[in-house]
Amino acid sequence: MADQHKIVLHGSRRSPFVEKVYRGLMLKRLPFELHEPHTFQDLRRHNPTTGKMPALELDGQLLFDSTFILRALDAHQPSPPLLSADPLIAAQQRLIEDWADESLYWYGLALRWTIPANAKRALQAFVSVAPRLLRPLVKLMAPRLMRSQIRAQGTGRLPADLLVRELDGHLAALVKMIGRGPFFFGLDQPSVADLAVYGQLFFLYDKATPEGQATVENHPALTELCLRLDVMTD
Ligand SMILES: N[C@@H](CCC(=O)N[C@@H](CS)C(=O)NCC(=O)O)C(=O)O
């Protein structure tokens, strides 16, 4: 790493996890550079542990995983804090963060890859950012790889109408947890919970998945949360 003081976020903002970290850095007013990886080798170089994005260069260290990265950012720059000082609220914020990353994410993926019209669009988007030489391989492998992961996780086995109904119910539950708002648990300041849910809502609210867009639109409290976070992190 050339400059120990420079913060570099490696990843594409099309990833909900990169967007979560991007907004966290903006919230803390930390100057940083965004570097887009071009190949899987790039991902592995920046994150040899899991090979996924995001990765972050911070204080001469190479960090991985959006959750670990936000924790490290809180230690590096404690203000504004990303977890409540109240231990019960902080515990709930952590669980919402983990649920958004590990469960809600798969709804976005299943809507993209198991509904044929969406899968066509998702593949086009995937192929368009791949290096030209690799495009035929990506076209062949990406749908198989994605579908097998989503099936193994479970959401990929659900019929589309059930998937959308469940998603809608989960989003309604999130609205209850926002309470009087503007952020989760009726707080004035966003936390790791708001950042993680924001990333996933942005992934669902995409023209690639019209069902995701319509479901998010059913819950204005969620779109309001996103707009507030947008304003604070612009
Ligand atoms: N738990 C990880 C998940 C990151 C993740 O799944 N990133 C996806 C992009 S949205 C990725 O890099 N996938 C590439 C791969 O699986 O090889 C985090 O929070 O950072």
Coordinates of N, CA and C and ligand atoms in Angstrom, one line a residue:
M1 N 0.8 -1.2 0.0 CA 0.0 0.0 0.0 C 0.9 1.3 0.0
A2 N 0.6 2.1 -0.9 CA 1.5 3.3 -1.1 C 1.4 4.3 0.0
D3 N 0.2 4.8 0.3 CA 0.0 5.9 1.2 C -0.8 5.3 2.4
Q4 N -0.1 5.2 3.6 CA -0.7 4.6 4.8 C -1.9 5.4 5.3
H5 N -2.0 6.7 4.9 CA -3.0 7.6 5.5 C -4.3 7.7 4.5
K6 N -4.1 7.2 3.3 CA -5.2 7.3 2.4 C -6.2 6.1 2.6
I7 N -7.5 6.5 2.6 CA -8.5 5.4 2.8 C -9.0 5.0 1.4
V8 N -8.9 3.7 1.1 CA -9.4 3.3 -0.3 C -10.4 2.2 -0.1
L9 N -11.6 2.5 -0.7 CA -12.7 1.5 -0.7 C -12.6 0.7 -2.1
H10 N -12.4 -0.6 -2.0 CA -12.4 -1.4 -3.2 C -13.7 -2.0 -3.4
G11 N -14.4 -1.8 -4.5 CA -15.6 -2.4 -4.8 C -16.5 -1.6 -5.7
S12 N -17.6 -2.2 -6.2 CA -18.5 -1.5 -7.1 C -19.7 -1.1 -6.3
R13 N -20.2 0.1 -6.6 CA -21.4 0.6 -5.8 C -22.6 -0.2 -6.3
R14 N -22.5 -1.0 -7.2 CA -23.7 -1.9 -7.5 C -23.9 -2.9 -6.5
S15 N -22.8 -3.2 -5.6 CA -23.0 -4.1 -4.5 C -23.6 -3.5 -3.3
P16 N -24.6 -4.1 -2.7 CA -25.3 -3.5 -1.6 C -24.3 -3.3 -0.4
F17 N -23.3 -4.2 -0.3 CA -22.3 -4.2 0.8 C -21.3 -3.0 0.6
V18 N -21.0 -2.8 -0.6 CA -20.1 -1.6 -0.9 C -20.8 -0.3 -0.6
E19 N -22.1 -0.3 -1.0 CA -22.9 0.9 -0.8 C -23.0 1.2 0.7
K20 N -23.2 0.1 1.5 CA -23.3 0.3 2.9 C -22.0 0.9 3.5
V21 N -20.9 0.5 3.1 CA -19.6 1.0 3.6 C -19.4 2.4 3.0
Y22 N -19.7 2.6 1.7 CA -19.6 4.0 1.1 C -20.4 5.0 1.9
R23 N -21.6 4.7 2.3 CA -22.5 5.6 3.0 C -21.9 5.8 4.4
G24 N -21.3 4.7 5.0 CA -20.7 4.8 6.3 C -19.6 5.8 6.3
L25 N -18.7 5.7 5.3 CA -17.6 6.6 5.2 C -18.1 8.1 5.0
M26 N -19.1 8.2 4.2 CA -19.6 9.6 4.0 C -20.2 10.2 5.3
L27 N -20.9 9.3 6.0 CA -21.5 9.7 7.3 C -20.5 10.2 8.2
K28 N -19.3 9.6 8.3 CA -18.2 10.0 9.2 C -17.4 11.1 8.6
R29 N -17.7 11.5 7.4 CA -17.0 12.6 6.7 C -15.5 12.3 6.6
L30 N -15.2 11.0 6.2 CA -13.9 10.6 6.0 C -13.5 10.7 4.5
P31 N -12.5 11.4 4.1 CA -12.1 11.4 2.7 C -11.6 10.0 2.3
F32 N -12.0 9.6 1.1 CA -11.6 8.3 0.6 C -11.7 8.2 -0.9
E33 N -11.0 7.2 -1.4 CA -11.1 7.0 -2.9 C -11.8 5.7 -3.1
L34 N -12.6 5.6 -4.2 CA -13.3 4.4 -4.6 C -12.6 3.7 -5.7
H35 N -12.1 2.5 -5.6 CA -11.5 1.8 -6.7 C -12.3 0.6 -7.1
E36 N -12.7 0.6 -8.4 CA -13.6 -0.5 -8.9 C -12.7 -1.7 -9.3
P37 N -13.0 -2.9 -8.8 CA -12.2 -4.0 -9.3 C -12.7 -4.4 -10.7
H38 N -11.8 -4.9 -11.5 CA -12.2 -5.3 -12.9 C -12.3 -6.8 -13.1
T39 N -11.6 -7.6 -12.2 CA -11.7 -9.0 -12.4 C -11.8 -9.7 -11.0
F40 N -12.1 -11.0 -11.0 CA -12.2 -11.7 -9.7 C -10.8 -11.7 -9.1
Q41 N -9.7 -11.7 -9.9 CA -8.4 -11.6 -9.4 C -8.2 -10.4 -8.6
D42 N -8.8 -9.2 -9.1 CA -8.7 -8.0 -8.3 C -9.3 -8.2 -7.0
L43 N -10.5 -8.8 -6.9 CA -11.2 -9.0 -5.7 C -10.3 -9.8 -4.7
R44 N -9.7 -10.8 -5.2 CA -8.9 -11.7 -4.4 C -7.7 -11.0 -3.9
R45 N -7.1 -10.1 -4.7 CA -5.9 -9.4 -4.3 C -6.3 -8.5 -3.1
H46 N -7.4 -7.8 -3.2 CA -7.8 -6.9 -2.1 C -8.4 -7.6 -0.9
N47 N -8.9 -8.8 -1.1 CA -9.5 -9.5 0.0 C -9.2 -11.0 -0.2
P48 N -7.9 -11.3 0.2 CA -7.5 -12.7 0.0 C -8.3 -13.7 0.9
T49 N -8.9 -13.2 2.0 CA -9.6 -14.1 2.9 C -10.9 -14.6 2.3
T50 N -11.8 -13.8 1.8 CA -13.1 -14.3 1.3 C -13.2 -14.0 -0.2
G51 N -12.4 -13.1 -0.8 CA -12.5 -12.8 -2.2 C -13.7 -12.0 -2.6
K52 N -14.4 -11.4 -1.6 CA -15.6 -10.6 -1.9 C -15.3 -9.1 -1.7
M53 N -16.3 -8.3 -2.3 CA -16.2 -6.9 -2.1 C -17.3 -6.5 -1.1
P54 N -17.1 -5.5 -0.3 CA -16.0 -4.6 -0.3 C -14.7 -5.0 0.5
A55 N -13.6 -4.3 0.2 CA -12.4 -4.3 1.0 C -12.0 -2.9 1.2
L56 N -11.3 -2.6 2.3 CA -11.0 -1.2 2.6 C -9.5 -1.1 3.1
E57 N -8.8 -0.2 2.5 CA -7.5 0.1 3.0 C -7.6 1.2 4.1
L58 N -7.2 0.9 5.3 CA -7.4 1.9 6.4 C -6.2 1.7 7.3
D59 N -5.5 2.8 7.6 CA -4.4 2.8 8.5 C -3.3 1.7 8.2
G60 N -3.1 1.6 6.9 CA -2.1 0.6 6.4 C -2.6 -0.9 6.5
Q61 N -3.9 -1.1 6.8 CA -4.4 -2.4 6.9 C -5.4 -2.7 5.8
L62 N -5.5 -3.9 5.4 CA -6.5 -4.3 4.4 C -7.6 -5.0 5.1
L63 N -8.8 -4.4 5.1 CA -9.9 -4.9 5.9 C -10.9 -5.5 4.9
F64 N -11.7 -6.5 5.3 CA -12.8 -7.1 4.5 C -14.0 -7.2 5.3
D65 N -15.1 -7.4 4.5 CA -16.5 -7.6 5.0 C -17.1 -6.3 5.6
S66 N -18.2 -5.9 5.0 CA -18.8 -4.6 5.3 C -19.0 -4.5 6.9
T67 N -19.4 -5.6 7.5 CA -19.7 -5.5 9.0 C -18.4 -5.2 9.8
F68 N -17.3 -5.9 9.4 CA -16.0 -5.7 10.1 C -15.5 -4.3 9.8
I69 N -15.7 -3.9 8.5 CA -15.2 -2.6 8.1 C -15.9 -1.5 8.9
L70 N -17.2 -1.6 9.0 CA -17.9 -0.5 9.8 C -17.4 -0.5 11.2
R71 N -17.2 -1.7 11.8 CA -16.7 -1.7 13.2 C -15.3 -1.0 13.3
A72 N -14.5 -1.3 12.3 CA -13.1 -0.7 12.3 C -13.3 0.8 12.1
L73 N -14.2 1.3 11.3 CA -14.4 2.7 11.0 C -14.9 3.4 12.3
D74 N -15.7 2.7 13.1 CA -16.2 3.3 14.4 C -15.0 3.5 15.3
A75 N -14.0 2.6 15.3 CA -12.8 2.7 16.2 C -11.9 3.8 15.7
H76 N -11.8 3.9 14.4 CA -10.9 4.9 13.7 C -11.5 6.3 13.9
Q77 N -12.8 6.4 13.7 CA -13.4 7.8 13.8 C -14.7 7.6 14.6
P78 N -14.7 7.8 15.9 CA -15.9 7.4 16.7 C -17.1 8.3 16.5
S79 N -16.9 9.5 15.8 CA -18.1 10.4 15.7 C -18.5 10.5 14.2
P80 N -19.8 10.4 13.9 CA -20.8 9.9 14.7 C -20.8 8.4 15.0
P81 N -21.2 8.0 16.1 CA -21.1 6.5 16.4 C -22.1 5.7 15.6
L82 N -21.7 4.5 15.2 CA -22.6 3.7 14.4 C -23.4 2.7 15.2
L83 N -23.1 2.7 16.5 CA -23.9 1.9 17.4 C -24.4 2.7 18.6
S84 N -25.6 2.4 19.1 CA -26.1 3.2 20.2 C -25.3 2.9 21.5
A85 N -25.3 3.9 22.4 CA -24.6 3.8 23.7 C -25.5 2.9 24.6
D86 N -26.8 2.7 24.3 CA -27.7 1.9 25.0 C -27.4 0.4 24.6
P87 N -27.0 -0.5 25.5 CA -26.6 -1.8 25.0 C -27.7 -2.6 24.4
L88 N -28.9 -2.4 24.9 CA -30.1 -3.2 24.3 C -30.3 -2.7 22.8
I89 N -30.3 -1.4 22.7 CA -30.5 -0.9 21.3 C -29.3 -1.3 20.4
A90 N -28.1 -1.2 20.9 CA -26.9 -1.6 20.1 C -27.1 -3.1 19.7
A91 N -27.5 -4.0 20.6 CA -27.7 -5.4 20.3 C -28.7 -5.5 19.1
Q92 N -29.8 -4.8 19.2 CA -30.8 -4.9 18.1 C -30.3 -4.3 16.8
Q93 N -29.5 -3.3 16.9 CA -28.9 -2.7 15.7 C -28.0 -3.7 15.0
R94 N -27.2 -4.4 15.8 CA -26.3 -5.4 15.3 C -27.0 -6.6 14.6
L95 N -28.1 -7.0 15.2 CA -28.9 -8.1 14.7 C -29.6 -7.7 13.4
I96 N -30.1 -6.5 13.3 CA -30.7 -6.0 12.1 C -29.7 -5.9 11.0
E97 N -28.5 -5.4 11.3 CA -27.4 -5.4 10.3 C -27.1 -6.8 9.8
D98 N -27.0 -7.7 10.7 CA -26.7 -9.1 10.2 C -27.8 -9.7 9.4
W99 N -29.1 -9.4 9.8 CA -30.2 -10.0 9.1 C -30.3 -9.4 7.7
A100 N -30.0 -8.1 7.6 CA -30.1 -7.5 6.3 C -29.0 -8.1 5.4
D101 N -27.8 -8.2 5.9 CA -26.7 -8.8 5.1 C -26.9 -10.2 4.7
E102 N -27.3 -11.0 5.7 CA -27.3 -12.5 5.5 C -28.7 -13.0 5.1
S103 N -29.8 -12.3 5.2 CA -31.1 -12.8 4.8 C -31.7 -11.9 3.7
L104 N -31.9 -10.6 4.0 CA -32.6 -9.7 3.1 C -31.9 -9.7 1.7
Y105 N -30.5 -9.8 1.7 CA -29.7 -9.8 0.5 C -30.2 -10.9 -0.5
W106 N -30.6 -12.1 0.1 CA -30.9 -13.2 -0.8 C -32.3 -13.0 -1.4
Y107 N -33.1 -12.1 -0.9 CA -34.4 -11.8 -1.6 C -34.1 -11.1 -2.8
G108 N -33.2 -10.1 -2.7 CA -32.7 -9.3 -3.9 C -32.1 -10.2 -5.0
L109 N -31.3 -11.2 -4.5 CA -30.6 -12.1 -5.5 C -31.7 -13.0 -6.1
A110 N -32.6 -13.6 -5.3 CA -33.6 -14.5 -5.8 C -34.5 -13.8 -6.8
L111 N -34.9 -12.6 -6.5 CA -35.7 -11.9 -7.5 C -35.0 -11.6 -8.8
R112 N -33.7 -11.4 -8.7 CA -32.9 -11.2 -9.9 C -32.7 -12.5 -10.8
W113 N -32.4 -13.6 -10.1 CA -31.9 -14.7 -10.9 C -32.9 -15.9 -11.0
T114 N -34.0 -15.9 -10.3 CA -35.0 -17.0 -10.4 C -36.2 -16.6 -11.2
I115 N -36.4 -15.3 -11.5 CA -37.5 -14.9 -12.3 C -37.0 -14.7 -13.7
P116 N -37.4 -15.5 -14.7 CA -36.7 -15.5 -16.0 C -36.5 -14.1 -16.7
A117 N -37.5 -13.2 -16.6 CA -37.4 -11.9 -17.3 C -36.3 -11.1 -16.6
N118 N -36.2 -11.2 -15.3 CA -35.2 -10.5 -14.5 C -33.8 -11.0 -14.7
A119 N -33.8 -12.4 -14.8 CA -32.5 -13.0 -15.0 C -31.8 -12.6 -16.3
K120 N -32.6 -12.3 -17.3 CA -32.1 -11.9 -18.6 C -31.4 -10.5 -18.4
R121 N -32.1 -9.6 -17.7 CA -31.6 -8.3 -17.4 C -30.3 -8.4 -16.5
A122 N -30.4 -9.2 -15.5 CA -29.3 -9.4 -14.5 C -28.0 -9.8 -15.3
L123 N -28.2 -10.8 -16.2 CA -27.1 -11.3 -16.9 C -26.5 -10.3 -17.8
Q124 N -27.4 -9.5 -18.5 CA -26.8 -8.4 -19.3 C -26.0 -7.5 -18.5
A125 N -26.5 -7.1 -17.3 CA -25.7 -6.2 -16.5 C -24.4 -6.8 -16.1
F126 N -24.4 -8.1 -15.7 CA -23.2 -8.8 -15.3 C -22.2 -8.8 -16.4
V127 N -22.7 -9.2 -17.6 CA -21.8 -9.3 -18.8 C -21.2 -8.0 -19.2
S128 N -22.0 -6.9 -19.1 CA -21.6 -5.6 -19.6 C -20.4 -5.1 -18.8
V129 N -20.2 -5.5 -17.5 CA -19.0 -5.0 -16.8 C -17.9 -6.0 -16.7
A130 N -18.1 -7.1 -17.4 CA -17.0 -8.1 -17.4 C -16.0 -7.7 -18.5
P131 N -14.7 -8.1 -18.3 CA -13.7 -7.8 -19.4 C -14.2 -8.6 -20.6
R132 N -14.0 -7.9 -21.8 CA -14.5 -8.4 -23.1 C -14.2 -9.9 -23.3
L133 N -12.9 -10.2 -23.0 CA -12.5 -11.6 -23.3 C -13.2 -12.7 -22.5
L134 N -13.6 -12.2 -21.3 CA -14.3 -13.2 -20.4 C -15.8 -13.3 -20.6
R135 N -16.3 -12.4 -21.4 CA -17.8 -12.3 -21.5 C -18.5 -13.6 -21.9
P136 N -18.0 -14.4 -22.9 CA -18.7 -15.7 -23.2 C -18.7 -16.6 -22.0
L137 N -17.6 -16.6 -21.2 CA -17.6 -17.5 -20.1 C -18.5 -17.1 -19.0
V138 N -18.6 -15.7 -18.8 CA -19.5 -15.2 -17.8 C -20.9 -15.5 -18.1
K139 N -21.2 -15.3 -19.4 CA -22.6 -15.6 -19.9 C -23.0 -17.0 -19.6
L140 N -22.1 -17.9 -19.8 CA -22.4 -19.3 -19.5 C -22.5 -19.7 -18.1
M141 N -21.5 -19.2 -17.3 CA -21.3 -19.6 -15.9 C -22.2 -18.8 -14.9
A142 N -22.3 -17.5 -15.1 CA -22.9 -16.7 -14.1 C -24.3 -17.2 -13.6
P143 N -25.3 -17.4 -14.6 CA -26.6 -17.9 -14.2 C -26.5 -19.2 -13.4
R144 N -25.7 -20.1 -13.8 CA -25.6 -21.4 -13.1 C -25.1 -21.2 -11.7
L145 N -24.0 -20.4 -11.6 CA -23.4 -20.2 -10.3 C -24.3 -19.5 -9.3
M146 N -25.0 -18.4 -9.8 CA -25.9 -17.7 -9.0 C -27.1 -18.5 -8.5
R147 N -27.7 -19.2 -9.5 CA -28.9 -20.1 -9.2 C -28.5 -21.1 -8.2
S148 N -27.3 -21.7 -8.3 CA -27.0 -22.8 -7.4 C -26.8 -22.3 -6.0
Q149 N -26.2 -21.1 -5.9 CA -26.0 -20.5 -4.5 C -27.4 -20.1 -3.9
I150 N -28.3 -19.6 -4.7 CA -29.6 -19.1 -4.2 C -30.4 -20.3 -3.8
R151 N -30.3 -21.4 -4.6 CA -31.0 -22.6 -4.2 C -30.5 -23.2 -2.9
A152 N -29.1 -23.2 -2.8 CA -28.5 -23.8 -1.6 C -29.0 -22.9 -0.3
Q153 N -29.1 -21.6 -0.5 CA -29.5 -20.8 0.6 C -30.9 -21.0 1.0
G154 N -31.8 -21.2 -0.1 CA -33.2 -21.6 0.2 C -34.2 -20.7 -0.5
T155 N -33.9 -19.3 -0.6 CA -34.9 -18.5 -1.2 C -35.1 -18.9 -2.7
G156 N -34.0 -19.4 -3.3 CA -34.1 -19.9 -4.7 C -35.1 -21.0 -4.9
R157 N -35.6 -21.6 -3.9 CA -36.6 -22.7 -4.0 C -38.0 -22.2 -3.9
L158 N -38.2 -20.9 -3.6 CA -39.6 -20.4 -3.4 C -40.2 -19.9 -4.7
P159 N -41.5 -20.2 -4.8 CA -42.2 -19.6 -6.0 C -42.2 -18.1 -5.8
A160 N -42.2 -17.4 -7.0 CA -42.0 -15.9 -7.0 C -43.0 -15.2 -6.1
D161 N -44.3 -15.7 -6.2 CA -45.4 -14.9 -5.4 C -45.1 -15.1 -3.9
L162 N -44.7 -16.2 -3.5 CA -44.4 -16.4 -2.1 C -43.2 -15.6 -1.6
L163 N -42.2 -15.5 -2.5 CA -41.0 -14.7 -2.2 C -41.4 -13.3 -2.0
V164 N -42.2 -12.8 -2.9 CA -42.6 -11.3 -2.8 C -43.5 -11.1 -1.5
R165 N -44.4 -12.1 -1.3 CA -45.2 -11.9 -0.1 C -44.4 -11.9 1.2
E166 N -43.5 -12.8 1.3 CA -42.6 -12.8 2.5 C -41.8 -11.6 2.6
L167 N -41.2 -11.1 1.5 CA -40.4 -9.9 1.5 C -41.3 -8.7 2.0
D168 N -42.5 -8.7 1.5 CA -43.4 -7.6 1.9 C -43.6 -7.6 3.4
G169 N -43.8 -8.8 4.0 CA -44.1 -9.0 5.4 C -42.8 -8.5 6.2
H170 N -41.6 -8.9 5.7 CA -40.4 -8.5 6.4 C -40.2 -7.0 6.4
L171 N -40.6 -6.4 5.2 CA -40.4 -4.9 5.2 C -41.4 -4.2 6.1
A172 N -42.6 -4.8 6.2 CA -43.6 -4.3 7.2 C -43.0 -4.4 8.6
A173 N -42.3 -5.5 8.9 CA -41.7 -5.6 10.3 C -40.6 -4.6 10.5
L174 N -39.9 -4.3 9.4 CA -38.8 -3.3 9.6 C -39.4 -1.9 9.9
V175 N -40.6 -1.6 9.3 CA -41.2 -0.3 9.5 C -41.6 -0.2 11.0
K176 N -42.1 -1.3 11.5 CA -42.4 -1.3 13.0 C -41.2 -1.0 13.8
M177 N -40.0 -1.5 13.4 CA -38.8 -1.3 14.2 C -38.2 0.1 14.0
I178 N -38.6 0.8 12.9 CA -38.2 2.2 12.8 C -39.0 3.0 13.8
G179 N -40.2 2.6 14.1 CA -41.0 3.3 15.1 C -41.3 4.7 14.7
R180 N -41.1 5.6 15.6 CA -41.4 7.0 15.2 C -40.3 7.6 14.3
G181 N -39.2 6.9 14.2 CA -38.1 7.3 13.2 C -37.4 8.5 13.7
P182 N -36.6 9.2 12.9 CA -36.5 8.8 11.4 C -35.7 7.6 11.2
F183 N -34.8 7.2 12.1 CA -34.0 6.0 11.9 C -34.5 4.8 12.8
F184 N -33.8 3.6 12.6 CA -34.3 2.5 13.4 C -34.3 2.7 14.9
F185 N -35.4 2.2 15.5 CA -35.6 2.3 16.9 C -35.9 3.8 17.4
G186 N -36.5 4.5 16.5 CA -36.9 5.9 16.8 C -35.7 6.9 17.0
L187 N -34.6 6.5 16.5 CA -33.4 7.4 16.8 C -33.2 8.5 15.7
D188 N -32.5 9.5 16.1 CA -32.2 10.7 15.2 C -31.0 10.4 14.4
Q189 N -30.2 9.5 14.8 CA -28.9 9.2 14.1 C -28.9 7.8 13.5
P190 N -28.5 7.7 12.2 CA -28.4 6.3 11.6 C -27.3 5.5 12.3
S191 N -27.5 4.2 12.3 CA -26.6 3.2 12.8 C -26.2 2.2 11.8
V192 N -25.5 1.1 12.2 CA -25.1 0.0 11.3 C -26.4 -0.6 10.7
A193 N -27.5 -0.6 11.5 CA -28.8 -1.2 11.0 C -29.3 -0.4 9.8
D194 N -29.3 0.9 10.0 CA -29.8 1.8 8.9 C -28.9 1.6 7.6
L195 N -27.6 1.6 7.8 CA -26.7 1.5 6.7 C -26.9 0.2 5.9
A196 N -27.0 -0.9 6.7 CA -27.1 -2.2 6.1 C -28.5 -2.3 5.4
V197 N -29.6 -1.9 6.0 CA -30.9 -2.0 5.3 C -30.9 -1.1 4.1
Y198 N -30.3 0.1 4.2 CA -30.2 1.0 3.1 C -29.6 0.3 1.9
G199 N -28.4 -0.3 2.1 CA -27.7 -1.0 1.0 C -28.7 -2.0 0.3
Q200 N -29.4 -2.8 1.1 CA -30.2 -3.9 0.6 C -31.4 -3.3 -0.1
L201 N -32.0 -2.2 0.4 CA -33.2 -1.6 -0.2 C -32.8 -1.0 -1.6
F202 N -31.6 -0.5 -1.6 CA -31.1 0.1 -2.8 C -30.9 -1.0 -3.9
F203 N -30.5 -2.2 -3.4 CA -30.4 -3.4 -4.3 C -31.7 -3.9 -4.8
L204 N -32.7 -3.8 -3.9 CA -34.1 -4.3 -4.3 C -34.8 -3.3 -5.1
Y205 N -34.6 -2.0 -4.9 CA -35.3 -0.9 -5.6 C -34.5 -0.6 -6.9
D206 N -34.6 -1.5 -7.8 CA -33.8 -1.5 -9.0 C -34.7 -1.9 -10.2
K207 N -34.5 -1.2 -11.3 CA -35.3 -1.6 -12.4 C -35.1 -3.0 -12.9
A208 N -34.0 -3.6 -12.5 CA -33.8 -5.0 -12.8 C -34.8 -5.9 -12.1
T209 N -35.4 -5.5 -11.0 CA -36.3 -6.3 -10.3 C -37.6 -5.5 -10.0
P210 N -38.5 -5.4 -11.0 CA -39.7 -4.6 -10.8 C -40.5 -5.0 -9.6
E211 N -40.5 -6.3 -9.2 CA -41.2 -6.8 -8.0 C -40.6 -6.2 -6.7
G212 N -39.3 -6.1 -6.7 CA -38.6 -5.5 -5.6 C -38.9 -4.0 -5.4
Q213 N -38.9 -3.3 -6.6 CA -39.3 -1.9 -6.6 C -40.7 -1.7 -6.0
A214 N -41.6 -2.5 -6.5 CA -43.0 -2.3 -6.1 C -43.2 -2.6 -4.6
T215 N -42.5 -3.6 -4.1 CA -42.6 -4.0 -2.7 C -42.0 -2.9 -1.8
V216 N -40.9 -2.4 -2.2 CA -40.3 -1.3 -1.4 C -41.3 -0.1 -1.4
E217 N -41.9 0.2 -2.5 CA -42.8 1.3 -2.6 C -44.0 1.2 -1.7
N218 N -44.3 0.0 -1.4 CA -45.5 -0.3 -0.4 C -45.2 0.3 1.0
H219 N -43.9 0.6 1.2 CA -43.5 1.0 2.6 C -42.9 2.4 2.6
P220 N -43.7 3.4 2.6 CA -43.1 4.8 2.5 C -42.1 5.1 3.6
A221 N -42.3 4.5 4.8 CA -41.4 4.8 5.9 C -39.9 4.4 5.6
L222 N -39.8 3.3 4.7 CA -38.5 2.9 4.3 C -37.9 3.8 3.3
T223 N -38.7 4.2 2.3 CA -38.1 5.2 1.3 C -37.8 6.5 2.0
E224 N -38.6 6.9 3.0 CA -38.2 8.1 3.7 C -36.9 8.0 4.5
L225 N -36.7 6.8 5.1 CA -35.4 6.6 5.8 C -34.2 6.7 4.8
C226 N -34.4 6.1 3.6 CA -33.4 6.1 2.6 C -33.1 7.6 2.1
L227 N -34.2 8.3 2.0 CA -34.0 9.7 1.5 C -33.2 10.5 2.6
R228 N -33.6 10.3 3.9 CA -32.8 11.0 4.9 C -31.4 10.7 4.9
L229 N -31.1 9.4 4.8 CA -29.7 8.9 4.8 C -29.0 9.5 3.6
D230 N -29.7 9.5 2.4 CA -29.1 10.1 1.2 C -28.6 11.6 1.5
V231 N -29.5 12.3 2.1 CA -29.2 13.7 2.4 C -28.0 13.9 3.3
M232 N -27.9 13.0 4.3 CA -26.8 13.0 5.3 C -25.5 12.5 4.8
T233 N -25.5 11.8 3.7 CA -24.3 11.2 3.2 C -23.9 11.6 1.8
D234 N -24.5 12.8 1.3 CA -24.2 13.3 0.0 C -22.9 14.1 -0.1
Ligands
LIG1 N1 -20.7 -10.5 4.1 C1 -20.0 -9.8 3.1 C2 -20.8 -10.1 1.8 C3 -20.1 -9.4 0.5 C4 -20.6 -10.0 -0.8 O1 -21.3 -11.0 -0.8 N2 -20.2 -9.3 -1.9 C5 -20.5 -9.8 -3.2 C6 -21.0 -8.6 -4.1 S1 -22.6 -8.1 -3.6 C7 -19.3 -10.4 -3.9 O2 -18.2 -9.8 -3.8 N3 -19.4 -11.5 -4.6 C8 -18.3 -12.1 -5.3 C9 -18.1 -13.5 -5.0 O3 -19.0 -14.1 -4.3 O4 -17.2 -14.1 -5.5 C10 -20.0 -8.3 3.4 O5 -20.8 -7.9 4.2 O6 -19.1 -7.6 2.9

